[in-house]
XYZ file of C-alpha atoms in Angstrom:
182
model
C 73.279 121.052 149.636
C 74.796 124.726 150.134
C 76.450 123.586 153.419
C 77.754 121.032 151.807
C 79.467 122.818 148.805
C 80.688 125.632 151.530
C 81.830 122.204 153.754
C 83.719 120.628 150.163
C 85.512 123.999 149.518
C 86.670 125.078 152.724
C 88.102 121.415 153.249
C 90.081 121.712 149.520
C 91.343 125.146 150.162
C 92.392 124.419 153.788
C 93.977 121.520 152.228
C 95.408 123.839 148.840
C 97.557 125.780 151.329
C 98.608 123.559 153.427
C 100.277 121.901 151.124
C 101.429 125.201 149.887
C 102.890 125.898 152.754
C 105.060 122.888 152.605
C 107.118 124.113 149.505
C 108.854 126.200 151.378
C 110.757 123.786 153.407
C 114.754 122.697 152.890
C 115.310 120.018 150.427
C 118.515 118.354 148.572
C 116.727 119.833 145.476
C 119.064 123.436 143.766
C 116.929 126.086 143.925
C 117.520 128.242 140.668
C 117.097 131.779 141.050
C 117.720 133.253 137.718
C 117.306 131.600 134.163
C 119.613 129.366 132.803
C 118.090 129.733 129.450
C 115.949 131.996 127.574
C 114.167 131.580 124.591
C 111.487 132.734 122.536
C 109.032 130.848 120.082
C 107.229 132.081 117.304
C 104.809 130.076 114.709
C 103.484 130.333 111.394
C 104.215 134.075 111.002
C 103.341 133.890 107.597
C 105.027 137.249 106.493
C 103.887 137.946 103.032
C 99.794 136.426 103.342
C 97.717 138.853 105.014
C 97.596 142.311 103.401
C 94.917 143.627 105.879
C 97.372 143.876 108.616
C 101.446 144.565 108.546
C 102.712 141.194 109.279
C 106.465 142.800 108.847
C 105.495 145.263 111.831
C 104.572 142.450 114.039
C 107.225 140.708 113.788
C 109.411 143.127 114.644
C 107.271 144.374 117.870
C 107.913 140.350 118.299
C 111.373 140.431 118.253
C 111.585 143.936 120.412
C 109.674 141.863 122.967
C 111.873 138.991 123.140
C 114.765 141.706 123.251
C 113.615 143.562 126.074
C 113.262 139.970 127.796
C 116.668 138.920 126.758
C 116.356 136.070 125.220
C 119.275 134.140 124.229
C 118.204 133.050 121.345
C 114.539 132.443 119.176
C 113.099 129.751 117.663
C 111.131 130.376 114.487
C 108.925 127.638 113.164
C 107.214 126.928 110.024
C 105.247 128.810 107.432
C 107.542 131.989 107.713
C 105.922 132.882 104.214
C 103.146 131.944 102.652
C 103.241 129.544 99.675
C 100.459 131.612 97.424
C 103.531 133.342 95.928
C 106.340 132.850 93.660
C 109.812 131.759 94.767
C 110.574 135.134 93.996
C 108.091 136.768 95.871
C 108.789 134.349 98.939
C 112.837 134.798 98.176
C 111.774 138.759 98.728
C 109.905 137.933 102.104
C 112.720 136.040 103.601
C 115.004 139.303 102.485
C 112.979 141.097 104.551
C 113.223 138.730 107.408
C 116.358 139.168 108.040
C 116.414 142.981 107.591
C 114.208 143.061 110.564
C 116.078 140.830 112.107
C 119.294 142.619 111.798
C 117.772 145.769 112.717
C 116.775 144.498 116.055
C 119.546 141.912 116.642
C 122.581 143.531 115.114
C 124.972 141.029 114.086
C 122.680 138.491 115.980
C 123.420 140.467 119.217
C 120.901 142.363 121.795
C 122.419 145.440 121.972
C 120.384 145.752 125.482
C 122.442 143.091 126.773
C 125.452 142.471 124.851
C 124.722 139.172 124.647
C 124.276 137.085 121.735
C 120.793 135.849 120.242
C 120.819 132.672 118.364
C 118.261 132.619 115.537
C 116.894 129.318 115.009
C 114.392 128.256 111.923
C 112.497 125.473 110.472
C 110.692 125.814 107.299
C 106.604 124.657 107.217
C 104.914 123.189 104.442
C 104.191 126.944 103.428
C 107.852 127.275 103.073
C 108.458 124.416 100.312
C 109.186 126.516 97.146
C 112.261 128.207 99.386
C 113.467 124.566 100.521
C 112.937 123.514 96.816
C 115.437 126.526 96.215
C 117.626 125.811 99.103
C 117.313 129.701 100.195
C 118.568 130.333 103.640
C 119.564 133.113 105.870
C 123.142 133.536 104.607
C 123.040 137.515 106.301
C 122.828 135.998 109.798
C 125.292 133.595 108.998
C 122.957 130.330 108.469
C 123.698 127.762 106.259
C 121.081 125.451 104.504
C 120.869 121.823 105.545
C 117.372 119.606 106.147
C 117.987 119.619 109.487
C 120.173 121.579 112.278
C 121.460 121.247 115.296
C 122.829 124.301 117.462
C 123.852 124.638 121.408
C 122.839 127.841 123.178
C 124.274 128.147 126.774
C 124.672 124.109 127.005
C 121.477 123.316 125.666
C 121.074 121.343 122.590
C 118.876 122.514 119.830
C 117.814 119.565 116.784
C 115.471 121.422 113.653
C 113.795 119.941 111.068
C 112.549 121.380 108.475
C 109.480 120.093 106.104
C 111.852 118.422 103.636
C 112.127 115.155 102.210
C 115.227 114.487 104.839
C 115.141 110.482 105.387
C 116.124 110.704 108.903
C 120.093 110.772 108.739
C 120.666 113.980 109.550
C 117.998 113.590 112.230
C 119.756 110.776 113.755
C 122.961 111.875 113.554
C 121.680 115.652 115.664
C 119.847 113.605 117.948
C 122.918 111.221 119.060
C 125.269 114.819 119.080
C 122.705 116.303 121.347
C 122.260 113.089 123.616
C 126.721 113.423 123.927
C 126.767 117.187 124.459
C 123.967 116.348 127.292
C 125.695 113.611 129.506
């Protein structure tokens, strides 16, 4: 039974490289050699919630990470905050945000690069009381709506938040996106 397991495993790695050593070979296929497109994705960061640890540091070691990679832009999704608070409270959190933001991305630019760095959120079911508000990221030049759609390098971006949003605006991102793309 041993020969045969040694027998089974030297057959699939013998097979493992051959075939790896048939990627190398010319094809009609680009080959890309540097990124086209960079970004970085965070979830449920849930700023204000735990008060063991400094959620407001790790976010920004987050975003100095995705700096030092530069990223082109970042995608934020839902619960930035956590909904155990008042509007105020959360309003406070989100003010924060994007003081930590701005501190690494200066006018929504890496500094290490030059380049730009589109910010990109969508609010989680934690986030309600701040859609219920309408509050948005007005210092890095966001505007409220239910749902977004933004192009970074080409690429088409469609967010939705956790709203009530009956689909229009949905639609109407998703058929933008599909005209930008052909």
């Amino acid at each position: 039974m041993r020969k045969l397991r040694s027998l089974i495993f030297a057959i699939t790695v013998f097979l493992t490289l051959s075939m790896l050593a048939g990627c190398g070979k010319e094809t009609d296929s680009p080959v890309v050699t540097t990124h086209l497109l960079r970004v970085g994705i965070l979830s449920d960061i849930h700023l204000n919630a735990d008060v063991r640890h400094n959620m407001y540091d790790r976010f920004e070691k987050a975003l100095m990470f995705y700096k030092e990679k530069g990223v082109d832009g970042i995608l934020i999704t839902g619960d930035l905050q956590d909904n155990r608070t008042s509007v105020a409270t959360a309003m406070s959190t989100m003010d924060e945000l994007q003081d930590i933001w701005l501190r690494v991305f200066p006018d929504n630019t890496n500094d290490l690069t030059g380049e730009p760095v589109e910010p990109m959120f969508i609010y989680g079911n934690h986030d309600k009381a701040l859609v219920d508000a309408q509050y948005w990221f007005d210092g890095i030049g966001s505007e409220y709506e239910d749902a977004w759609i933004k192009e970074i390098k080409g690429y088409q971006f469609v967010g939705v938040h956790y709203t009530k949003e009956d689909g229009t605006l949905v639609q109407k991102y998703l058929e933008q996106a599909k005209e930008a793309s052909t």
